[in-house]
Every structure is written in structure tokens, then in C-alpha cells.
mmCIF file of C-alpha atoms in Angstrom:
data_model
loop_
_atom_site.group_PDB
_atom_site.id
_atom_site.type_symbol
_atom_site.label_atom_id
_atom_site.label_comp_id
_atom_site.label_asym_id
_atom_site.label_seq_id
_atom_site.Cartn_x
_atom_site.Cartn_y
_atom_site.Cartn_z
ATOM 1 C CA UNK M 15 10.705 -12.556 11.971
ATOM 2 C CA UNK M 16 9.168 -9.038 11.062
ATOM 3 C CA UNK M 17 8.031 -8.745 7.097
ATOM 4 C CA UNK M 18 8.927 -5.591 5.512
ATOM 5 C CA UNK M 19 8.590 -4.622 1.708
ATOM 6 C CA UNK M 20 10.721 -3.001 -0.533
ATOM 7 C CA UNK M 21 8.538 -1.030 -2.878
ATOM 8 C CA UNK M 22 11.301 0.657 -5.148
ATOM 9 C CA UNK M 23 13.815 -0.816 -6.143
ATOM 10 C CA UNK M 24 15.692 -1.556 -9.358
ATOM 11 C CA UNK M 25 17.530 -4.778 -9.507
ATOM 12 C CA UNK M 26 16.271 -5.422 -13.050
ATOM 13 C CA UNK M 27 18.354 -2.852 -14.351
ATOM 14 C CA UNK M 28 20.832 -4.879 -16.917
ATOM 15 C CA UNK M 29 23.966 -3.132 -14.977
ATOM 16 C CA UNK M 30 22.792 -3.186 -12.010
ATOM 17 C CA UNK M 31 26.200 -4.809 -10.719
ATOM 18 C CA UNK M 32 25.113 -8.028 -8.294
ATOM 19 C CA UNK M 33 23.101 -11.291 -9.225
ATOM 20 C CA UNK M 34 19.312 -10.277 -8.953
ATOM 21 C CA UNK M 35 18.182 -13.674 -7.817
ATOM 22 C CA UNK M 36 20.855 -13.759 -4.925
ATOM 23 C CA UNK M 37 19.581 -10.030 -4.023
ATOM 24 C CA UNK M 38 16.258 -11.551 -3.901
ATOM 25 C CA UNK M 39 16.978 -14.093 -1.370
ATOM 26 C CA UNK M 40 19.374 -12.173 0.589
ATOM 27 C CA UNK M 41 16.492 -10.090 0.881
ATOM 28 C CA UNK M 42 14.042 -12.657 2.037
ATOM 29 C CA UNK M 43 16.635 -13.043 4.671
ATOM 30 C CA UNK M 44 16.092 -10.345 6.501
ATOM 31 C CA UNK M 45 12.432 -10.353 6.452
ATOM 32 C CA UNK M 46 11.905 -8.111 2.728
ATOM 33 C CA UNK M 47 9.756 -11.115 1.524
ATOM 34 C CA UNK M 48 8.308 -8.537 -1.253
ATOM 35 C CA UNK M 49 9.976 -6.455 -3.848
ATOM 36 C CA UNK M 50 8.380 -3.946 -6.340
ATOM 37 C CA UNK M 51 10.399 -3.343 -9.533
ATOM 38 C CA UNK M 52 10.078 0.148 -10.540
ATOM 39 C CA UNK M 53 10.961 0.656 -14.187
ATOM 40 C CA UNK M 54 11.897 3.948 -16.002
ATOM 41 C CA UNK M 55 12.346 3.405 -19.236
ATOM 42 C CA UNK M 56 10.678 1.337 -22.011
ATOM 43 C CA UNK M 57 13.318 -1.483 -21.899
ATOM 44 C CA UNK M 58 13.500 -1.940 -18.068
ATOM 45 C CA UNK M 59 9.832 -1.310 -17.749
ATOM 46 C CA UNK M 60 9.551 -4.634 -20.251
ATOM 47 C CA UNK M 61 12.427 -6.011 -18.201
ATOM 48 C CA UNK M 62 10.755 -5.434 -14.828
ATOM 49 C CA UNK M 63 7.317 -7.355 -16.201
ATOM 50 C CA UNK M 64 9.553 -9.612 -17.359
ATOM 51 C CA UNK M 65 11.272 -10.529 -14.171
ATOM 52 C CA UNK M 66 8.740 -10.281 -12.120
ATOM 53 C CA UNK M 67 6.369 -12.604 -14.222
ATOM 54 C CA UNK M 68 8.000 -15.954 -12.662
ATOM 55 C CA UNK M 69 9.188 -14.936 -9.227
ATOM 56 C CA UNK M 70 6.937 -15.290 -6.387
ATOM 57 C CA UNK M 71 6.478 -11.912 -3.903
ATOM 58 C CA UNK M 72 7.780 -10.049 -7.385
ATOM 59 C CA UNK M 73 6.288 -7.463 -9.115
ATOM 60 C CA UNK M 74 6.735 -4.812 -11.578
ATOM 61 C CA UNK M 75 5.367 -1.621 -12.370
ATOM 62 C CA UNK M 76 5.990 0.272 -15.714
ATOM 63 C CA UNK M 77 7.205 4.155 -15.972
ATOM 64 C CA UNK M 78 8.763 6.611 -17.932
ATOM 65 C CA UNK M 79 11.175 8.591 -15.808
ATOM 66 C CA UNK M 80 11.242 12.505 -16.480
ATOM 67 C CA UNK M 81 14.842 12.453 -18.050
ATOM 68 C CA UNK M 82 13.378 10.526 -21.151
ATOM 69 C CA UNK M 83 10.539 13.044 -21.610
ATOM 70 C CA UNK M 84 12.523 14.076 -24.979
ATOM 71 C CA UNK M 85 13.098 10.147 -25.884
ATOM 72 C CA UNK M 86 9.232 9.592 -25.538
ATOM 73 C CA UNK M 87 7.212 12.595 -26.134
ATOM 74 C CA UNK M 88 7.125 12.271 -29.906
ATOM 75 C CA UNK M 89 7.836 8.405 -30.193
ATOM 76 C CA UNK M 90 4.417 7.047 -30.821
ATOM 77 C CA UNK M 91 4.882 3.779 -31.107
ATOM 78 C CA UNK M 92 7.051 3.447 -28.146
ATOM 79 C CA UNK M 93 4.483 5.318 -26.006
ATOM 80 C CA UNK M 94 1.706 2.504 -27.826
ATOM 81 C CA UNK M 95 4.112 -0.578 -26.827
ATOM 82 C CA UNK M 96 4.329 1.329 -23.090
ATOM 83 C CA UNK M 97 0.765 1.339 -22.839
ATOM 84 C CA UNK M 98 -0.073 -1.996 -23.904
ATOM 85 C CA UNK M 99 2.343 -3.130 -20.269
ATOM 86 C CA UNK M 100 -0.412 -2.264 -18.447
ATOM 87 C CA UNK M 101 -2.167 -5.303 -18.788
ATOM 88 C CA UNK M 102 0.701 -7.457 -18.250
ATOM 89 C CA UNK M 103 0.326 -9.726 -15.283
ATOM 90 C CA UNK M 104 1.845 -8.412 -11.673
ATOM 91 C CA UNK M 105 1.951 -4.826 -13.057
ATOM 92 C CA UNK M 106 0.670 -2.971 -9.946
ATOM 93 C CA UNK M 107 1.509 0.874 -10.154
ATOM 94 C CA UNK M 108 2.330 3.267 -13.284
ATOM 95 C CA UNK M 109 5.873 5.110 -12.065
ATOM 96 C CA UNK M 110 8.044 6.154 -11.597
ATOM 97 C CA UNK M 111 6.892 9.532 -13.257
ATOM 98 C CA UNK M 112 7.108 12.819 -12.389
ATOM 99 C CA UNK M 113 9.415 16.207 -12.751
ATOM 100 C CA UNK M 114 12.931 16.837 -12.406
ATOM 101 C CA UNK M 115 14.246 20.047 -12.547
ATOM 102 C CA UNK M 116 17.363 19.577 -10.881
ATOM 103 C CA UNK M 117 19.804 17.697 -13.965
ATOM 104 C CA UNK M 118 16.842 19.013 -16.828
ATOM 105 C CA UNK M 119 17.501 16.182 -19.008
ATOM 106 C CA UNK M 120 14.291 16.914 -20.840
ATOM 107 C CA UNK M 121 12.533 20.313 -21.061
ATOM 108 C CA UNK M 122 9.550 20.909 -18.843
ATOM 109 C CA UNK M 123 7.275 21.023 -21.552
ATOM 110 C CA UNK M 124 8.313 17.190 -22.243
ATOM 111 C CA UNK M 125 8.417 16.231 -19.016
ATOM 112 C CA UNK M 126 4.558 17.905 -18.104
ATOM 113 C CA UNK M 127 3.926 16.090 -21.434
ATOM 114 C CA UNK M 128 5.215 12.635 -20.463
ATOM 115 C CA UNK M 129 3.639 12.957 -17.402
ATOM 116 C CA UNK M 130 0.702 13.489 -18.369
ATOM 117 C CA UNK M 131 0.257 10.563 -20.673
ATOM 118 C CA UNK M 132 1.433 8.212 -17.466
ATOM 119 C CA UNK M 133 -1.350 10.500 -15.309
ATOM 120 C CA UNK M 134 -4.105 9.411 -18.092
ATOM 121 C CA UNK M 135 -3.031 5.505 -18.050
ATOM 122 C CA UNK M 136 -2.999 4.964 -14.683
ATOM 123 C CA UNK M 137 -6.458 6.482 -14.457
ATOM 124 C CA UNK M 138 -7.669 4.395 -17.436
ATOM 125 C CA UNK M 139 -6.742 1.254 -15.432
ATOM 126 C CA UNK M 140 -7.103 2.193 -12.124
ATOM 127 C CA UNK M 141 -3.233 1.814 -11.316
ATOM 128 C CA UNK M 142 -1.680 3.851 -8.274
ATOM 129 C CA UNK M 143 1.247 6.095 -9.408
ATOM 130 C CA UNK M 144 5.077 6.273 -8.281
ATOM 131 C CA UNK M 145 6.349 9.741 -8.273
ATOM 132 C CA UNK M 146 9.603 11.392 -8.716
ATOM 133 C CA UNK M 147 9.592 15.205 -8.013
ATOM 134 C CA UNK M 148 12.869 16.966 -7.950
ATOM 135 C CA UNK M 149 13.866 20.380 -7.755
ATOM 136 C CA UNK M 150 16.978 22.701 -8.998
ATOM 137 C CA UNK M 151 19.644 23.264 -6.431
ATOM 138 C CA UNK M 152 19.087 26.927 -6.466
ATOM 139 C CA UNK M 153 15.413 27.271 -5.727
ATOM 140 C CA UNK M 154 14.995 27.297 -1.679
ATOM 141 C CA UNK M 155 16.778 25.212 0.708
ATOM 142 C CA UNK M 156 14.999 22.039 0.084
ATOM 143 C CA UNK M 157 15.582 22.142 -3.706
ATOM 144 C CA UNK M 158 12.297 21.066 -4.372
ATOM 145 C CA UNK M 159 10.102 24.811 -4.864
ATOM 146 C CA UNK M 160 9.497 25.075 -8.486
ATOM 147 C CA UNK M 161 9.295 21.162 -9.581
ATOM 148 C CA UNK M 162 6.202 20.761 -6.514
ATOM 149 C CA UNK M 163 4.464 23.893 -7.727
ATOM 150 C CA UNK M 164 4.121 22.764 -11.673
ATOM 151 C CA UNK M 165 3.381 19.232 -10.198
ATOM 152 C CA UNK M 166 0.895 20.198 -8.603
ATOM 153 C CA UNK M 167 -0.565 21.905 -11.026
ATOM 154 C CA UNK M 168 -0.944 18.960 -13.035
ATOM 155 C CA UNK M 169 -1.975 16.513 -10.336
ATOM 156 C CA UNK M 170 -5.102 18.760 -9.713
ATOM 157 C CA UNK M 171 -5.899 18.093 -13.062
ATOM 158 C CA UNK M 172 -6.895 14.252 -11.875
ATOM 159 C CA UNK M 173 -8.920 13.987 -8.831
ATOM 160 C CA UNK M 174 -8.660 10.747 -6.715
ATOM 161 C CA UNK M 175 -5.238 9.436 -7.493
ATOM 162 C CA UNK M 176 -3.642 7.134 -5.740
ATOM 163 C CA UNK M 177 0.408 7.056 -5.205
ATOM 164 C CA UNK M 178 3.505 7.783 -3.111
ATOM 165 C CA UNK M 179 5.953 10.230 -3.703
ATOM 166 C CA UNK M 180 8.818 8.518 -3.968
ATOM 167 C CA UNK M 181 12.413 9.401 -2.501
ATOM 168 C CA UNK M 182 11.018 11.705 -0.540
ATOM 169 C CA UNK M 183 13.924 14.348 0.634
ATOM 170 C CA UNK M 184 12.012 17.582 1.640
ATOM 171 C CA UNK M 185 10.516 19.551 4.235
ATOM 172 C CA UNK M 186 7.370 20.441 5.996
ATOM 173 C CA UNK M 187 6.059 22.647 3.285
ATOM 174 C CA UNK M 188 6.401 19.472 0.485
ATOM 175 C CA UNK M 189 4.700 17.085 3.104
ATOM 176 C CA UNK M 190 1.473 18.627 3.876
ATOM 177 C CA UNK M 191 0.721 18.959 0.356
ATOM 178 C CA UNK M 192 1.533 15.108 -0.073
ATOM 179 C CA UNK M 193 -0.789 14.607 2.827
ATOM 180 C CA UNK M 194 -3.626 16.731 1.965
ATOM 181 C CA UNK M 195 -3.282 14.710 -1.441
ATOM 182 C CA UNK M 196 -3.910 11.851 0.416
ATOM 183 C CA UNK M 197 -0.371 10.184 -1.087
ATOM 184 C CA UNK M 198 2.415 8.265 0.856
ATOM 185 C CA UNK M 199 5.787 8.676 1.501
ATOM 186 C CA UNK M 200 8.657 6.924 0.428
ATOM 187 C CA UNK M 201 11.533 6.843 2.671
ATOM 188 C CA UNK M 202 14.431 5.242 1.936
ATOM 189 C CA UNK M 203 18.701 5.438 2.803
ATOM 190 C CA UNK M 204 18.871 9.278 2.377
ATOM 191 C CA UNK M 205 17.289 9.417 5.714
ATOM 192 C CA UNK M 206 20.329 7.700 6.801
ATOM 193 C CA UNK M 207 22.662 10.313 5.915
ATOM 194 C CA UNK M 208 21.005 13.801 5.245
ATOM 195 C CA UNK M 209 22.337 16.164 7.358
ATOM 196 C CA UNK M 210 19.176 18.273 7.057
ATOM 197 C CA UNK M 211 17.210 19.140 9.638
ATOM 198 C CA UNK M 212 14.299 19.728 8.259
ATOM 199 C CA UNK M 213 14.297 16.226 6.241
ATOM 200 C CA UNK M 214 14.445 14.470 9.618
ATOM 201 C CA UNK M 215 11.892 16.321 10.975
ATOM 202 C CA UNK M 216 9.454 15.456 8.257
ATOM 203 C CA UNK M 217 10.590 11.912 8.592
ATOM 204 C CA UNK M 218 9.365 11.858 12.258
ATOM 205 C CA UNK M 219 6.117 13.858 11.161
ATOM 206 C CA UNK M 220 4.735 11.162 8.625
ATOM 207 C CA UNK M 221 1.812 9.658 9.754
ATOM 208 C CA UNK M 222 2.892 5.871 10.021
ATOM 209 C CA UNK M 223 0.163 4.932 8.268
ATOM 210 C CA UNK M 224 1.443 6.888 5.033
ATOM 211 C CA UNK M 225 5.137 5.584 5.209
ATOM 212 C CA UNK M 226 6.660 2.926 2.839
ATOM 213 C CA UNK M 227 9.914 1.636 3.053
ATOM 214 C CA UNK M 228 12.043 1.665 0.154
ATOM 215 C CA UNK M 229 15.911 1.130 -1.107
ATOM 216 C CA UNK M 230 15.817 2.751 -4.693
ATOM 217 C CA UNK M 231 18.541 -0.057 -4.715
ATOM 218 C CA UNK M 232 21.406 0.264 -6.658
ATOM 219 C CA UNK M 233 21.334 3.528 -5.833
ATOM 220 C CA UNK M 234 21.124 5.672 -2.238
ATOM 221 C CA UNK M 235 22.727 2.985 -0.148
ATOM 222 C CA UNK M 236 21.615 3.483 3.667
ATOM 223 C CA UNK M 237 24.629 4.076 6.313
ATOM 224 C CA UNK M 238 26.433 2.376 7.466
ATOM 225 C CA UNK M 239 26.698 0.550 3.943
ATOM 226 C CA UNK M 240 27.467 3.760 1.723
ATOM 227 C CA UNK M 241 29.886 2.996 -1.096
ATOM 228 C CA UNK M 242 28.269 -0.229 -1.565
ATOM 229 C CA UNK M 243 26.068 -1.628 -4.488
ATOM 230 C CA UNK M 244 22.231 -0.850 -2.958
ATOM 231 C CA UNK M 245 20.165 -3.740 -2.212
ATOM 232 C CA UNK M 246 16.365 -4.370 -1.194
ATOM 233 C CA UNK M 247 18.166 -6.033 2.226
ATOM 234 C CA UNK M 248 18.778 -3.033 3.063
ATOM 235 C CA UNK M 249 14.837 -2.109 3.646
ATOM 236 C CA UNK M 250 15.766 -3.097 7.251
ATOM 237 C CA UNK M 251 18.452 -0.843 8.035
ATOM 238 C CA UNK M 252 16.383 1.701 6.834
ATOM 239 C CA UNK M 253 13.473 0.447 9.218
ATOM 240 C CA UNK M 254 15.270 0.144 11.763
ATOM 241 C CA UNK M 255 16.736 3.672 12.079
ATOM 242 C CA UNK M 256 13.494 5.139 11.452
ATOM 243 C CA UNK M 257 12.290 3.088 14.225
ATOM 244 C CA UNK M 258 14.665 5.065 16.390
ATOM 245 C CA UNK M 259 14.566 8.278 14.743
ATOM 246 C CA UNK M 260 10.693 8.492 15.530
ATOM 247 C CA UNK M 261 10.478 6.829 18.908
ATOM 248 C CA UNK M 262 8.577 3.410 17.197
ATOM 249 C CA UNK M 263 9.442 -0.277 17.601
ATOM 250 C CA UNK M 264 10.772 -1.524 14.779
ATOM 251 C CA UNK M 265 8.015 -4.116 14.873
ATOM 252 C CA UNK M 266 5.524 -1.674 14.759
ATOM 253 C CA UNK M 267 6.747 -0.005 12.090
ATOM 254 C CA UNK M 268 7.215 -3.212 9.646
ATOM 255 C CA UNK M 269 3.691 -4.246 10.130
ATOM 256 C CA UNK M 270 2.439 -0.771 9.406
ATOM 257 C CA UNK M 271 4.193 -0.423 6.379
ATOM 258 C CA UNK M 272 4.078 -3.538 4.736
ATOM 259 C CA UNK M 273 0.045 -2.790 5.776
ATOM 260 C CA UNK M 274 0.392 0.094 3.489
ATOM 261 C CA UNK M 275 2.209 -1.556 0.565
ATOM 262 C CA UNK M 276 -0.587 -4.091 0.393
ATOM 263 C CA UNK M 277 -3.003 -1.422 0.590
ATOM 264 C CA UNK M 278 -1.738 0.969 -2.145
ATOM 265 C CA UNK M 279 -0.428 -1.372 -4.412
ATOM 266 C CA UNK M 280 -2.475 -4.975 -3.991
ATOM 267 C CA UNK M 281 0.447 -6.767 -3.445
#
């Protein structure tokens, strides 16, 4: 059986909606023998370490989305009890963390502010980073203009970082800057049903040795499943129609990327 790897997902989440344990080995099932929980918050960060702490081919990583830049910014002893995660046993990445311009749950100052403090963490313990970057609607056709510019910008800042940029939805533009970064990809169930172009073409164009596979499970369910609860099974639909999308046996492209999740994140 092929071995794939879900690295984002969020099945800790207290409503996530199905029994994480039986997602787990549902998930071993089809080959995803290893699952990274991705926390965003405080709580689920502390839930993720948690969970991941007695489950074998588990682990966590701790983050701070961008919506709760205004929750965290100013909290100091949240941000102290955040920090002290990242000695906690199976934590393997700082994310996700980022910008998100598109639902501006927290101003930008916050969120350059919250990321920021993540950026300086995962350099003080030499932890690869999970990104989010999202863009308003209204910016240019991939949504994504503004929210890469200003996180750039701060990425410069911090040479020799390691990460992927998670969720990725964009064009050729966004990717060469990912690549000349020297970052991965995450590709997950939107490739599945975008009806963009120019995301599928960028999909094909990944090097395979900067792709990870990924559900963001509950959320961005891959076709032919849409309308269901996301799970990290699903890592294989996902393989398997990138497999076909970019010409690749689907054998080829499991090994490859679970090569890369072991790479960036020492799983």
C-alpha cells in the first residue's frame, strides 16, 4: 500500500463533528499512516499537543491564526503560556501563522504583530513554519496581491526559514516567490474543485519535490465528497487527482511527498 501524510489537518478541534480516533484509523486505511495537527488558537494549540502526545504517527504543531491577532497581541500571558508549547514533546512546526486580508478579523498591524512573535519562536527553536496568506476578494484575480506583498516584507526580515505555505490557492506570480523562498506547497481539496485556471496550472508547475499533501480537514472537503465533514482519508483523493492532473503515478507522487513531510517537519 502507498504511505501518504496528511500534514494539516484539524481533527482536534472540540467541534470538529466525527470521532477523532475513528478518523485516525480510517485514515491509516487508506495509506495516511501520519497526521500533523495544526492548531490556531491557544486552546487547540494545547489540545493538539495534547492529542498528539499518546498517539503513535501523531503530532502537533502550535499557532496563532491571523484572525486572533486582536485576542493575542496584547495578552501577555497567553502569548508566555504559547511559547512555553514549544518544548512540548511531538511539537514539530510553529503555524499556522500568517495574514489574512480577505474576512480582516484583526487589523494588519495585529496580524504583522502576531506574526512576528510566531516568526521569532520558530527561529529561537529551530521549528519550520505553517503559513496562511490570504488576500481580499477585490485585489487581482487571485485574491492574494496585497496579503503576499506585506508578507513578504516580513519574511525577509528572517533569513533561512523553513515552511510551506499552506492552502495554497494562487497563481504563477504567488509560486515563484514561494519557490525562490525555498518553501513548499500545500495542496489540498480546493484543487479538486477550483475552477481557476491559473490555480491548476500552478498545481502542475510545483516541483514534486516541494508538494505536501494536505486535507485542512474539517474543512475544504475534496470532490467528489463536498458537503461532507473533511477527513485526513481524504489525503488520497487528493493524491490521486493530482496524480492525474500532472501526468505522475500516484505512487510516485506518495513517496515524494511523504519524502518531503519527513524532511521539513522530522516526522
Amino acid at each position: 500500500m502507498i504511505e501518504l501524510v496528511d500534514t494539516h489537518c484539524h481533527i482536534h478541534f472540540p467541534d470538529y463533528g466525527l470521532d477523532p480516533d475513528v478518523a485516525i484509523k480510517d485514515a491509516q486505511d487508506q495509506g495516511v499512516n501520519r497526521l500533523l495537527l495544526v492548531g490556531c488558537t491557544l486552546p487547540d494549540s494545547q489540545a493538539a499537543v495534547k492529542m498528539a502526545a499518546d498517539r503513535d504517527g501523531i503530532w502537533a504543531t502550535i499557532g496563532l491564526h491571523p484572525h486572533e491577532g486582536a485576542v493575542y497581541v496584547n495578552d501577555d500571558h497567553a502569548l508566555q503560556q504559547f511559547r512555553d508549547l514549544a518544548t512540548k514533546p511531538k511539537v514539530m512546526a510553529i503555524g499556522e501563522t500568517g495574514l489574512d486580508y480577505h474576512y480582516m478579523h484583526s487589523s494588519k498591524e495585529d496580524q504583522h504583530k502576531l506574526l512576528r512573535f510566531q516568526l521569532d519562536l520558530a527561529v529561537e527553536h529551530n521549528l519550520p513554519l505553517i503559513f496562511h496568506v490570504r488576500g481580499a476578494q477585490n485585489q487581482d484575480k487571485s485574491g492574494t496581491g496585497q496579503a503576499f506583498d506585506d508578507f513578504w516584507k516580513l519574511i525577509d526580515d528572517y533569513p533561512n526559514l523553513r515552511g510551506v505555505v499552506h492552502s495554497f490557492s494562487a497563481g504563477a506570480k504567488e509560486l515563484k516567490q514561494i519557490l525562490d523562498h525555498g518553501f513548499y506547497v500545500g495542496l489540498n481539496g480546493i484543487m479538486t474543485f477550483t475552477k481557476d485556471a491559473d490555480q491548476l496550472q500552478a498545481a502542475k508547475d510545483v516541483p514534486l519535490d516541494k508538494i505536501l499533501l494536505e486535507t485542512d480537514a474539517p474543512f475544504l472537503t475534496p470532490v467528489p465528497f463536498r458537503g461532507k465533514i473533511g477527513e485526513p482519508k481524504y489525503v488520497k483523493t487528493i493524491a490521486e487527482f493530482l496524480a492525474n492532473l500532472r501526468g505522475e503515478t500516484l505512487e510516485k507522487l506518495a513517496a515524494q511527498t511523504t519524502q518531503n513531510a519527513t524532511k521539513l517537519f522530522g516526522l
